[in-house]
Amino acid sequence: MLLKLVDLEEKRRDAILNAALKEFATKGFDEASTNVIAKESGISKGLMFHYVNSKKDLFLFLYDYCTDIINNEYLELMNFNERDIFERLRQSYLLQLELLRKHPWIFEFNKVSTITKSEEINKELEERLKGKQSLCYETMFDLIDESRFREGLDFERCKQLIFWANVGFTNQILEDIRTLENNEFDYDKIIARIDGYFNELRKLFYK
Amino acid sequence: MLLKLVDLEEKRRDAILNAALKEFATKGFDEASTNVIAKESGISKGLMFHYVNSKKDLFLFLYDYCTDIINNEYLELMNFNERDIFERLRQSYLLQLELLRKHPWIFEFNKVSTITKSEEINKELEERLKGKQSLCYETMFDLIDESRFREGLDFERCKQLIFWANVGFTNQILEDIRTLENNEFDYDKIIARIDGYFNELRKLFYK
DNA sequence: TATCTCATTGACCTATTTGGTCAATATGTC
DNA sequence: GACATATTGACCAAATAGGTCAATGAGATA
């Protein structure tokens, strides 16, 4: 369970975690390099392996760590009773932003971490996938209030368009967050931008 | 100039080209593996190197090959006098589709191929970048007819939203094209889908 | 059938990188 | 000074990198 890692002082632990998150998220398990992770963490390779045992253990630890965080600090807190799609999405943004501040690669890792050359890891992941609740297009766009939309629109296409607008917007924010090295990004400014876009979307789609 | 490759029978040449395109596009020059390219091309490594000389030569050949194609069969044919943004985008789709049929990774390669660890290649690319016309957000959304848009909309935000819708839609099409192995995708069906979306966009944004 | 030609293979080369270890050192505490 | 813990980087075997080349296959010519 990587106790040595868990008991580590927060700053260094997060440095390792985020470096690993980034490396795995961008290259996948097989192509990811522990050398890169160690270097990015700012510690020697020896020390890193002292904390994480092996590449495989680190990866699986990260997997559990991320699903836990996403479950507890995001999915659990989402209120899907909100039927206004833009309110629901806004809520989602606020929660995600909070996570991204600490772990800029957490969602990317969550997407990529599925298929591996290592049979051992594939098996472990398959095991953990059972009963895992995941956030997808379907849940996000399920049971939304259609009556607010303008007449004459194709509802399915509209949902798709709103979804794409969101993907684009999310990527823009992510890029912003990742480029600034200093941890303090302007939370309020981002939210203002988010509200600006939702305002525009309302004008477009709602009566 | 890789004469041996150019003089090759089309089927095999395209197999090599597309395998290389895909590998470079997904991993970048440094991480791309010639072993993978050879295997994906369906020929032995020895034969592949007989055709392409070296990894570097192959990459630079591909770079020129792609810019030529994109220039001659896309940018040159675009009519930027068309002021209706949706007509302009539709035009762009039709031209791109034609290219994608032959080379499913050409645009991805074009995006990724910029930064490398090899100083030699960086220099060559920098050289070729001078005076290269490229398709970007600015040119695509420049000088479009604003008067057709509904009143009260924020024009800049609208352009951004239309752009994101396009990125999303393009990716969906790309995914479709890449998953079907048989070369014959249903051109008319895709165009019908494209027109459906542009129709929806018109309803949303135009008076 | 024997010979010449050229396409094609895969074993092989060296150099680098891989995940991972460990004896040696730095650092701090009593 | 002695002890304990944190930390390093040289080192390992195994794998993989880009690239070569002697040996083979197949087809045409005679």
JSON list of N, CA, C and O in Angstrom, two decimals, chain A residues 3-54:
[
{"chain": "A", "resi": 3, "resn": "LEU", "atom": "N", "xyz": [3.05, 2.59, 2.08]},
{"chain": "A", "resi": 3, "resn": "LEU", "atom": "CA", "xyz": [2.97, 3.38, 3.31]},
{"chain": "A", "resi": 3, "resn": "LEU", "atom": "C", "xyz": [4.01, 4.47, 3.35]},
{"chain": "A", "resi": 3, "resn": "LEU", "atom": "O", "xyz": [3.75, 5.58, 3.79]},
{"chain": "A", "resi": 4, "resn": "LYS", "atom": "N", "xyz": [5.19, 4.13, 2.86]},
{"chain": "A", "resi": 4, "resn": "LYS", "atom": "CA", "xyz": [6.28, 5.13, 2.89]},
{"chain": "A", "resi": 4, "resn": "LYS", "atom": "C", "xyz": [5.87, 6.39, 2.14]},
{"chain": "A", "resi": 4, "resn": "LYS", "atom": "O", "xyz": [6.19, 7.50, 2.54]},
{"chain": "A", "resi": 5, "resn": "LEU", "atom": "N", "xyz": [5.18, 6.19, 1.03]},
{"chain": "A", "resi": 5, "resn": "LEU", "atom": "CA", "xyz": [4.74, 7.34, 0.24]},
{"chain": "A", "resi": 5, "resn": "LEU", "atom": "C", "xyz": [3.67, 8.14, 0.97]},
{"chain": "A", "resi": 5, "resn": "LEU", "atom": "O", "xyz": [3.70, 9.36, 1.02]},
{"chain": "A", "resi": 6, "resn": "VAL", "atom": "N", "xyz": [2.70, 7.42, 1.53]},
{"chain": "A", "resi": 6, "resn": "VAL", "atom": "CA", "xyz": [1.57, 8.08, 2.19]},
{"chain": "A", "resi": 6, "resn": "VAL", "atom": "C", "xyz": [2.05, 8.93, 3.36]},
{"chain": "A", "resi": 6, "resn": "VAL", "atom": "O", "xyz": [1.54, 10.04, 3.57]},
{"chain": "A", "resi": 7, "resn": "ASP", "atom": "N", "xyz": [3.04, 8.41, 4.10]},
{"chain": "A", "resi": 7, "resn": "ASP", "atom": "CA", "xyz": [3.51, 9.11, 5.29]},
{"chain": "A", "resi": 7, "resn": "ASP", "atom": "C", "xyz": [4.46, 10.26, 4.99]},
{"chain": "A", "resi": 7, "resn": "ASP", "atom": "O", "xyz": [4.94, 10.93, 5.91]},
{"chain": "A", "resi": 8, "resn": "LEU", "atom": "N", "xyz": [4.71, 10.47, 3.75]},
{"chain": "A", "resi": 8, "resn": "LEU", "atom": "CA", "xyz": [5.68, 11.49, 3.36]},
{"chain": "A", "resi": 8, "resn": "LEU", "atom": "C", "xyz": [5.11, 12.89, 3.58]},
{"chain": "A", "resi": 8, "resn": "LEU", "atom": "O", "xyz": [3.90, 13.08, 3.62]},
{"chain": "A", "resi": 9, "resn": "GLU", "atom": "N", "xyz": [6.01, 13.85, 3.78]},
{"chain": "A", "resi": 9, "resn": "GLU", "atom": "CA", "xyz": [5.52, 15.22, 3.89]},
{"chain": "A", "resi": 9, "resn": "GLU", "atom": "C", "xyz": [4.83, 15.62, 2.59]},
{"chain": "A", "resi": 9, "resn": "GLU", "atom": "O", "xyz": [5.24, 15.24, 1.50]},
{"chain": "A", "resi": 10, "resn": "GLU", "atom": "N", "xyz": [3.78, 16.41, 2.73]},
{"chain": "A", "resi": 10, "resn": "GLU", "atom": "CA", "xyz": [2.87, 16.65, 1.63]},
{"chain": "A", "resi": 10, "resn": "GLU", "atom": "C", "xyz": [3.54, 17.20, 0.37]},
{"chain": "A", "resi": 10, "resn": "GLU", "atom": "O", "xyz": [3.26, 16.75, -0.73]},
{"chain": "A", "resi": 11, "resn": "LYS", "atom": "N", "xyz": [4.42, 18.13, 0.58]},
{"chain": "A", "resi": 11, "resn": "LYS", "atom": "CA", "xyz": [5.00, 18.81, -0.57]},
{"chain": "A", "resi": 11, "resn": "LYS", "atom": "C", "xyz": [5.73, 17.83, -1.49]},
{"chain": "A", "resi": 11, "resn": "LYS", "atom": "O", "xyz": [5.53, 17.80, -2.69]},
{"chain": "A", "resi": 12, "resn": "ARG", "atom": "N", "xyz": [6.58, 17.02, -0.89]},
{"chain": "A", "resi": 12, "resn": "ARG", "atom": "CA", "xyz": [7.33, 16.07, -1.69]},
{"chain": "A", "resi": 12, "resn": "ARG", "atom": "C", "xyz": [6.44, 14.98, -2.27]},
{"chain": "A", "resi": 12, "resn": "ARG", "atom": "O", "xyz": [6.59, 14.57, -3.41]},
{"chain": "A", "resi": 13, "resn": "ARG", "atom": "N", "xyz": [5.49, 14.52, -1.45]},
{"chain": "A", "resi": 13, "resn": "ARG", "atom": "CA", "xyz": [4.58, 13.49, -1.94]},
{"chain": "A", "resi": 13, "resn": "ARG", "atom": "C", "xyz": [3.81, 13.97, -3.17]},
{"chain": "A", "resi": 13, "resn": "ARG", "atom": "O", "xyz": [3.72, 13.28, -4.18]},
{"chain": "A", "resi": 14, "resn": "ASP", "atom": "N", "xyz": [3.30, 15.19, -3.08]},
{"chain": "A", "resi": 14, "resn": "ASP", "atom": "CA", "xyz": [2.56, 15.72, -4.22]},
{"chain": "A", "resi": 14, "resn": "ASP", "atom": "C", "xyz": [3.47, 15.91, -5.43]},
{"chain": "A", "resi": 14, "resn": "ASP", "atom": "O", "xyz": [3.03, 15.76, -6.57]},
{"chain": "A", "resi": 15, "resn": "ALA", "atom": "N", "xyz": [4.72, 16.25, -5.17]},
{"chain": "A", "resi": 15, "resn": "ALA", "atom": "CA", "xyz": [5.66, 16.41, -6.29]},
{"chain": "A", "resi": 15, "resn": "ALA", "atom": "C", "xyz": [5.80, 15.08, -7.04]},
{"chain": "A", "resi": 15, "resn": "ALA", "atom": "O", "xyz": [5.72, 15.03, -8.27]},
{"chain": "A", "resi": 16, "resn": "ILE", "atom": "N", "xyz": [5.99, 14.00, -6.27]},
{"chain": "A", "resi": 16, "resn": "ILE", "atom": "CA", "xyz": [6.10, 12.68, -6.90]},
{"chain": "A", "resi": 16, "resn": "ILE", "atom": "C", "xyz": [4.80, 12.30, -7.59]},
{"chain": "A", "resi": 16, "resn": "ILE", "atom": "O", "xyz": [4.78, 11.89, -8.76]},
{"chain": "A", "resi": 17, "resn": "LEU", "atom": "N", "xyz": [3.71, 12.44, -6.87]},
{"chain": "A", "resi": 17, "resn": "LEU", "atom": "CA", "xyz": [2.40, 12.06, -7.43]},
{"chain": "A", "resi": 17, "resn": "LEU", "atom": "C", "xyz": [2.10, 12.81, -8.72]},
{"chain": "A", "resi": 17, "resn": "LEU", "atom": "O", "xyz": [1.69, 12.20, -9.72]},
{"chain": "A", "resi": 18, "resn": "ASN", "atom": "N", "xyz": [2.31, 14.11, -8.71]},
{"chain": "A", "resi": 18, "resn": "ASN", "atom": "CA", "xyz": [1.97, 14.87, -9.90]},
{"chain": "A", "resi": 18, "resn": "ASN", "atom": "C", "xyz": [2.91, 14.58, -11.06]},
{"chain": "A", "resi": 18, "resn": "ASN", "atom": "O", "xyz": [2.48, 14.54, -12.22]},
{"chain": "A", "resi": 19, "resn": "ALA", "atom": "N", "xyz": [4.18, 14.38, -10.76]},
{"chain": "A", "resi": 19, "resn": "ALA", "atom": "CA", "xyz": [5.11, 14.03, -11.82]},
{"chain": "A", "resi": 19, "resn": "ALA", "atom": "C", "xyz": [4.71, 12.70, -12.44]},
{"chain": "A", "resi": 19, "resn": "ALA", "atom": "O", "xyz": [4.70, 12.55, -13.68]},
{"chain": "A", "resi": 20, "resn": "ALA", "atom": "N", "xyz": [4.36, 11.74, -11.60]},
{"chain": "A", "resi": 20, "resn": "ALA", "atom": "CA", "xyz": [3.95, 10.42, -12.10]},
{"chain": "A", "resi": 20, "resn": "ALA", "atom": "C", "xyz": [2.64, 10.53, -12.88]},
{"chain": "A", "resi": 20, "resn": "ALA", "atom": "O", "xyz": [2.50, 9.95, -13.96]},
{"chain": "A", "resi": 21, "resn": "LEU", "atom": "N", "xyz": [1.71, 11.28, -12.32]},
{"chain": "A", "resi": 21, "resn": "LEU", "atom": "CA", "xyz": [0.42, 11.49, -12.98]},
{"chain": "A", "resi": 21, "resn": "LEU", "atom": "C", "xyz": [0.64, 12.02, -14.39]},
{"chain": "A", "resi": 21, "resn": "LEU", "atom": "O", "xyz": [0.06, 11.52, -15.37]},
{"chain": "A", "resi": 22, "resn": "LYS", "atom": "N", "xyz": [1.47, 13.03, -14.49]},
{"chain": "A", "resi": 22, "resn": "LYS", "atom": "CA", "xyz": [1.72, 13.65, -15.78]},
{"chain": "A", "resi": 22, "resn": "LYS", "atom": "C", "xyz": [2.37, 12.66, -16.75]},
{"chain": "A", "resi": 22, "resn": "LYS", "atom": "O", "xyz": [1.94, 12.51, -17.90]},
{"chain": "A", "resi": 23, "resn": "GLU", "atom": "N", "xyz": [3.39, 11.96, -16.28]},
{"chain": "A", "resi": 23, "resn": "GLU", "atom": "CA", "xyz": [4.11, 11.03, -17.15]},
{"chain": "A", "resi": 23, "resn": "GLU", "atom": "C", "xyz": [3.21, 9.90, -17.62]},
{"chain": "A", "resi": 23, "resn": "GLU", "atom": "O", "xyz": [3.17, 9.56, -18.80]},
{"chain": "A", "resi": 24, "resn": "PHE", "atom": "N", "xyz": [2.48, 9.31, -16.71]},
{"chain": "A", "resi": 24, "resn": "PHE", "atom": "CA", "xyz": [1.56, 8.23, -17.09]},
{"chain": "A", "resi": 24, "resn": "PHE", "atom": "C", "xyz": [0.45, 8.74, -17.99]},
{"chain": "A", "resi": 24, "resn": "PHE", "atom": "O", "xyz": [0.04, 8.08, -18.95]},
{"chain": "A", "resi": 25, "resn": "ALA", "atom": "N", "xyz": [-0.07, 9.92, -17.68]},
{"chain": "A", "resi": 25, "resn": "ALA", "atom": "CA", "xyz": [-1.19, 10.46, -18.44]},
{"chain": "A", "resi": 25, "resn": "ALA", "atom": "C", "xyz": [-0.79, 10.76, -19.88]},
{"chain": "A", "resi": 25, "resn": "ALA", "atom": "O", "xyz": [-1.57, 10.56, -20.80]},
{"chain": "A", "resi": 26, "resn": "THR", "atom": "N", "xyz": [0.44, 11.23, -20.07]},
{"chain": "A", "resi": 26, "resn": "THR", "atom": "CA", "xyz": [0.83, 11.61, -21.42]},
{"chain": "A", "resi": 26, "resn": "THR", "atom": "C", "xyz": [1.41, 10.44, -22.21]},
{"chain": "A", "resi": 26, "resn": "THR", "atom": "O", "xyz": [1.32, 10.42, -23.43]},
{"chain": "A", "resi": 27, "resn": "LYS", "atom": "N", "xyz": [1.99, 9.44, -21.53]},
{"chain": "A", "resi": 27, "resn": "LYS", "atom": "CA", "xyz": [2.64, 8.36, -22.28]},
{"chain": "A", "resi": 27, "resn": "LYS", "atom": "C", "xyz": [2.00, 6.99, -22.08]},
{"chain": "A", "resi": 27, "resn": "LYS", "atom": "O", "xyz": [2.30, 6.06, -22.83]},
{"chain": "A", "resi": 28, "resn": "GLY", "atom": "N", "xyz": [1.15, 6.86, -21.08]},
{"chain": "A", "resi": 28, "resn": "GLY", "atom": "CA", "xyz": [0.62, 5.53, -20.76]},
{"chain": "A", "resi": 28, "resn": "GLY", "atom": "C", "xyz": [1.62, 4.73, -19.94]},
{"chain": "A", "resi": 28, "resn": "GLY", "atom": "O", "xyz": [2.79, 5.08, -19.87]},
{"chain": "A", "resi": 29, "resn": "PHE", "atom": "N", "xyz": [1.16, 3.66, -19.34]},
{"chain": "A", "resi": 29, "resn": "PHE", "atom": "CA", "xyz": [2.02, 2.90, -18.44]},
{"chain": "A", "resi": 29, "resn": "PHE", "atom": "C", "xyz": [3.31, 2.42, -19.10]},
{"chain": "A", "resi": 29, "resn": "PHE", "atom": "O", "xyz": [4.40, 2.63, -18.58]},
{"chain": "A", "resi": 30, "resn": "ASP", "atom": "N", "xyz": [3.17, 1.79, -20.25]},
{"chain": "A", "resi": 30, "resn": "ASP", "atom": "CA", "xyz": [4.33, 1.14, -20.88]},
{"chain": "A", "resi": 30, "resn": "ASP", "atom": "C", "xyz": [5.42, 2.14, -21.26]},
{"chain": "A", "resi": 30, "resn": "ASP", "atom": "O", "xyz": [6.60, 1.91, -21.00]},
{"chain": "A", "resi": 31, "resn": "GLU", "atom": "N", "xyz": [5.03, 3.22, -21.88]},
{"chain": "A", "resi": 31, "resn": "GLU", "atom": "CA", "xyz": [6.02, 4.17, -22.39]},
{"chain": "A", "resi": 31, "resn": "GLU", "atom": "C", "xyz": [6.50, 5.14, -21.33]},
{"chain": "A", "resi": 31, "resn": "GLU", "atom": "O", "xyz": [7.49, 5.83, -21.52]},
{"chain": "A", "resi": 32, "resn": "ALA", "atom": "N", "xyz": [5.82, 5.21, -20.23]},
{"chain": "A", "resi": 32, "resn": "ALA", "atom": "CA", "xyz": [6.24, 6.13, -19.17]},
{"chain": "A", "resi": 32, "resn": "ALA", "atom": "C", "xyz": [7.59, 5.69, -18.61]},
{"chain": "A", "resi": 32, "resn": "ALA", "atom": "O", "xyz": [7.87, 4.50, -18.50]},
{"chain": "A", "resi": 33, "resn": "SER", "atom": "N", "xyz": [8.41, 6.66, -18.26]},
{"chain": "A", "resi": 33, "resn": "SER", "atom": "CA", "xyz": [9.75, 6.37, -17.75]},
{"chain": "A", "resi": 33, "resn": "SER", "atom": "C", "xyz": [9.89, 6.78, -16.29]},
{"chain": "A", "resi": 33, "resn": "SER", "atom": "O", "xyz": [9.60, 7.92, -15.93]},
{"chain": "A", "resi": 34, "resn": "THR", "atom": "N", "xyz": [10.34, 5.84, -15.47]},
{"chain": "A", "resi": 34, "resn": "THR", "atom": "CA", "xyz": [10.56, 6.18, -14.06]},
{"chain": "A", "resi": 34, "resn": "THR", "atom": "C", "xyz": [11.68, 7.19, -13.91]},
{"chain": "A", "resi": 34, "resn": "THR", "atom": "O", "xyz": [11.68, 7.98, -12.95]},
{"chain": "A", "resi": 35, "resn": "ASN", "atom": "N", "xyz": [12.62, 7.17, -14.82]},
{"chain": "A", "resi": 35, "resn": "ASN", "atom": "CA", "xyz": [13.69, 8.18, -14.78]},
{"chain": "A", "resi": 35, "resn": "ASN", "atom": "C", "xyz": [13.12, 9.58, -14.88]},
{"chain": "A", "resi": 35, "resn": "ASN", "atom": "O", "xyz": [13.48, 10.47, -14.12]},
{"chain": "A", "resi": 36, "resn": "VAL", "atom": "N", "xyz": [12.19, 9.75, -15.82]},
{"chain": "A", "resi": 36, "resn": "VAL", "atom": "CA", "xyz": [11.57, 11.06, -16.01]},
{"chain": "A", "resi": 36, "resn": "VAL", "atom": "C", "xyz": [10.81, 11.48, -14.76]},
{"chain": "A", "resi": 36, "resn": "VAL", "atom": "O", "xyz": [10.90, 12.63, -14.32]},
{"chain": "A", "resi": 37, "resn": "ILE", "atom": "N", "xyz": [10.07, 10.53, -14.21]},
{"chain": "A", "resi": 37, "resn": "ILE", "atom": "CA", "xyz": [9.29, 10.84, -13.01]},
{"chain": "A", "resi": 37, "resn": "ILE", "atom": "C", "xyz": [10.20, 11.30, -11.88]},
{"chain": "A", "resi": 37, "resn": "ILE", "atom": "O", "xyz": [9.93, 12.30, -11.21]},
{"chain": "A", "resi": 38, "resn": "ALA", "atom": "N", "xyz": [11.29, 10.57, -11.67]},
{"chain": "A", "resi": 38, "resn": "ALA", "atom": "CA", "xyz": [12.21, 10.93, -10.60]},
{"chain": "A", "resi": 38, "resn": "ALA", "atom": "C", "xyz": [12.79, 12.33, -10.83]},
{"chain": "A", "resi": 38, "resn": "ALA", "atom": "O", "xyz": [12.80, 13.17, -9.94]},
{"chain": "A", "resi": 39, "resn": "LYS", "atom": "N", "xyz": [13.22, 12.55, -12.06]},
{"chain": "A", "resi": 39, "resn": "LYS", "atom": "CA", "xyz": [13.83, 13.85, -12.37]},
{"chain": "A", "resi": 39, "resn": "LYS", "atom": "C", "xyz": [12.83, 14.98, -12.14]},
{"chain": "A", "resi": 39, "resn": "LYS", "atom": "O", "xyz": [13.13, 16.00, -11.52]},
{"chain": "A", "resi": 40, "resn": "GLU", "atom": "N", "xyz": [11.61, 14.78, -12.65]},
{"chain": "A", "resi": 40, "resn": "GLU", "atom": "CA", "xyz": [10.57, 15.79, -12.52]},
{"chain": "A", "resi": 40, "resn": "GLU", "atom": "C", "xyz": [10.20, 16.02, -11.05]},
{"chain": "A", "resi": 40, "resn": "GLU", "atom": "O", "xyz": [9.82, 17.12, -10.66]},
{"chain": "A", "resi": 41, "resn": "SER", "atom": "N", "xyz": [10.30, 14.97, -10.25]},
{"chain": "A", "resi": 41, "resn": "SER", "atom": "CA", "xyz": [9.99, 15.11, -8.83]},
{"chain": "A", "resi": 41, "resn": "SER", "atom": "C", "xyz": [11.07, 15.87, -8.08]},
{"chain": "A", "resi": 41, "resn": "SER", "atom": "O", "xyz": [10.87, 16.31, -6.96]},
{"chain": "A", "resi": 42, "resn": "GLY", "atom": "N", "xyz": [12.23, 15.99, -8.71]},
{"chain": "A", "resi": 42, "resn": "GLY", "atom": "CA", "xyz": [13.33, 16.69, -8.07]},
{"chain": "A", "resi": 42, "resn": "GLY", "atom": "C", "xyz": [14.09, 15.85, -7.06]},
{"chain": "A", "resi": 42, "resn": "GLY", "atom": "O", "xyz": [14.80, 16.39, -6.20]},
{"chain": "A", "resi": 43, "resn": "ILE", "atom": "N", "xyz": [13.97, 14.54, -7.13]},
{"chain": "A", "resi": 43, "resn": "ILE", "atom": "CA", "xyz": [14.73, 13.67, -6.23]},
{"chain": "A", "resi": 43, "resn": "ILE", "atom": "C", "xyz": [15.47, 12.62, -7.03]},
{"chain": "A", "resi": 43, "resn": "ILE", "atom": "O", "xyz": [15.23, 12.45, -8.22]},
{"chain": "A", "resi": 44, "resn": "SER", "atom": "N", "xyz": [16.38, 11.93, -6.36]},
{"chain": "A", "resi": 44, "resn": "SER", "atom": "CA", "xyz": [17.14, 10.91, -7.07]},
{"chain": "A", "resi": 44, "resn": "SER", "atom": "C", "xyz": [16.28, 9.68, -7.30]},
{"chain": "A", "resi": 44, "resn": "SER", "atom": "O", "xyz": [15.29, 9.44, -6.61]},
{"chain": "A", "resi": 45, "resn": "LYS", "atom": "N", "xyz": [16.69, 8.90, -8.29]},
{"chain": "A", "resi": 45, "resn": "LYS", "atom": "CA", "xyz": [15.96, 7.69, -8.62]},
{"chain": "A", "resi": 45, "resn": "LYS", "atom": "C", "xyz": [15.93, 6.74, -7.43]},
{"chain": "A", "resi": 45, "resn": "LYS", "atom": "O", "xyz": [14.89, 6.14, -7.11]},
{"chain": "A", "resi": 46, "resn": "GLY", "atom": "N", "xyz": [17.08, 6.58, -6.78]},
{"chain": "A", "resi": 46, "resn": "GLY", "atom": "CA", "xyz": [17.15, 5.69, -5.64]},
{"chain": "A", "resi": 46, "resn": "GLY", "atom": "C", "xyz": [16.12, 6.04, -4.58]},
{"chain": "A", "resi": 46, "resn": "GLY", "atom": "O", "xyz": [15.39, 5.16, -4.09]},
{"chain": "A", "resi": 47, "resn": "LEU", "atom": "N", "xyz": [16.02, 7.31, -4.25]},
{"chain": "A", "resi": 47, "resn": "LEU", "atom": "CA", "xyz": [15.07, 7.72, -3.23]},
{"chain": "A", "resi": 47, "resn": "LEU", "atom": "C", "xyz": [13.64, 7.48, -3.67]},
{"chain": "A", "resi": 47, "resn": "LEU", "atom": "O", "xyz": [12.80, 7.04, -2.89]},
{"chain": "A", "resi": 48, "resn": "MET", "atom": "N", "xyz": [13.39, 7.74, -4.92]},
{"chain": "A", "resi": 48, "resn": "MET", "atom": "CA", "xyz": [12.04, 7.53, -5.41]},
{"chain": "A", "resi": 48, "resn": "MET", "atom": "C", "xyz": [11.64, 6.07, -5.26]},
{"chain": "A", "resi": 48, "resn": "MET", "atom": "O", "xyz": [10.55, 5.76, -4.76]},
{"chain": "A", "resi": 49, "resn": "PHE", "atom": "N", "xyz": [12.52, 5.16, -5.66]},
{"chain": "A", "resi": 49, "resn": "PHE", "atom": "CA", "xyz": [12.19, 3.75, -5.54]},
{"chain": "A", "resi": 49, "resn": "PHE", "atom": "C", "xyz": [12.13, 3.31, -4.08]},
{"chain": "A", "resi": 49, "resn": "PHE", "atom": "O", "xyz": [11.47, 2.33, -3.74]},
{"chain": "A", "resi": 50, "resn": "HIS", "atom": "N", "xyz": [12.81, 4.05, -3.23]},
{"chain": "A", "resi": 50, "resn": "HIS", "atom": "CA", "xyz": [12.66, 3.80, -1.79]},
{"chain": "A", "resi": 50, "resn": "HIS", "atom": "C", "xyz": [11.22, 4.05, -1.37]},
{"chain": "A", "resi": 50, "resn": "HIS", "atom": "O", "xyz": [10.66, 3.33, -0.55]},
{"chain": "A", "resi": 51, "resn": "TYR", "atom": "N", "xyz": [10.59, 5.05, -1.96]},
{"chain": "A", "resi": 51, "resn": "TYR", "atom": "CA", "xyz": [9.22, 5.38, -1.59]},
{"chain": "A", "resi": 51, "resn": "TYR", "atom": "C", "xyz": [8.18, 4.50, -2.31]},
{"chain": "A", "resi": 51, "resn": "TYR", "atom": "O", "xyz": [7.16, 4.15, -1.74]},
{"chain": "A", "resi": 52, "resn": "VAL", "atom": "N", "xyz": [8.41, 4.19, -3.58]},
{"chain": "A", "resi": 52, "resn": "VAL", "atom": "CA", "xyz": [7.32, 3.62, -4.38]},
{"chain": "A", "resi": 52, "resn": "VAL", "atom": "C", "xyz": [7.47, 2.13, -4.72]},
{"chain": "A", "resi": 52, "resn": "VAL", "atom": "O", "xyz": [6.60, 1.57, -5.40]},
{"chain": "A", "resi": 53, "resn": "ASN", "atom": "N", "xyz": [8.55, 1.48, -4.28]},
{"chain": "A", "resi": 53, "resn": "ASN", "atom": "CA", "xyz": [8.74, 0.04, -4.53]},
{"chain": "A", "resi": 53, "resn": "ASN", "atom": "C", "xyz": [8.98, -0.30, -5.99]},
{"chain": "A", "resi": 53, "resn": "ASN", "atom": "O", "xyz": [10.04, -0.81, -6.36]},
{"chain": "A", "resi": 54, "resn": "SER", "atom": "N", "xyz": [7.99, -0.06, -6.82]},
{"chain": "A", "resi": 54, "resn": "SER", "atom": "CA", "xyz": [8.15, -0.42, -8.23]},
{"chain": "A", "resi": 54, "resn": "SER", "atom": "C", "xyz": [7.24, 0.45, -9.09]},
{"chain": "A", "resi": 54, "resn": "SER", "atom": "O", "xyz": [6.30, 1.07, -8.59]}
]
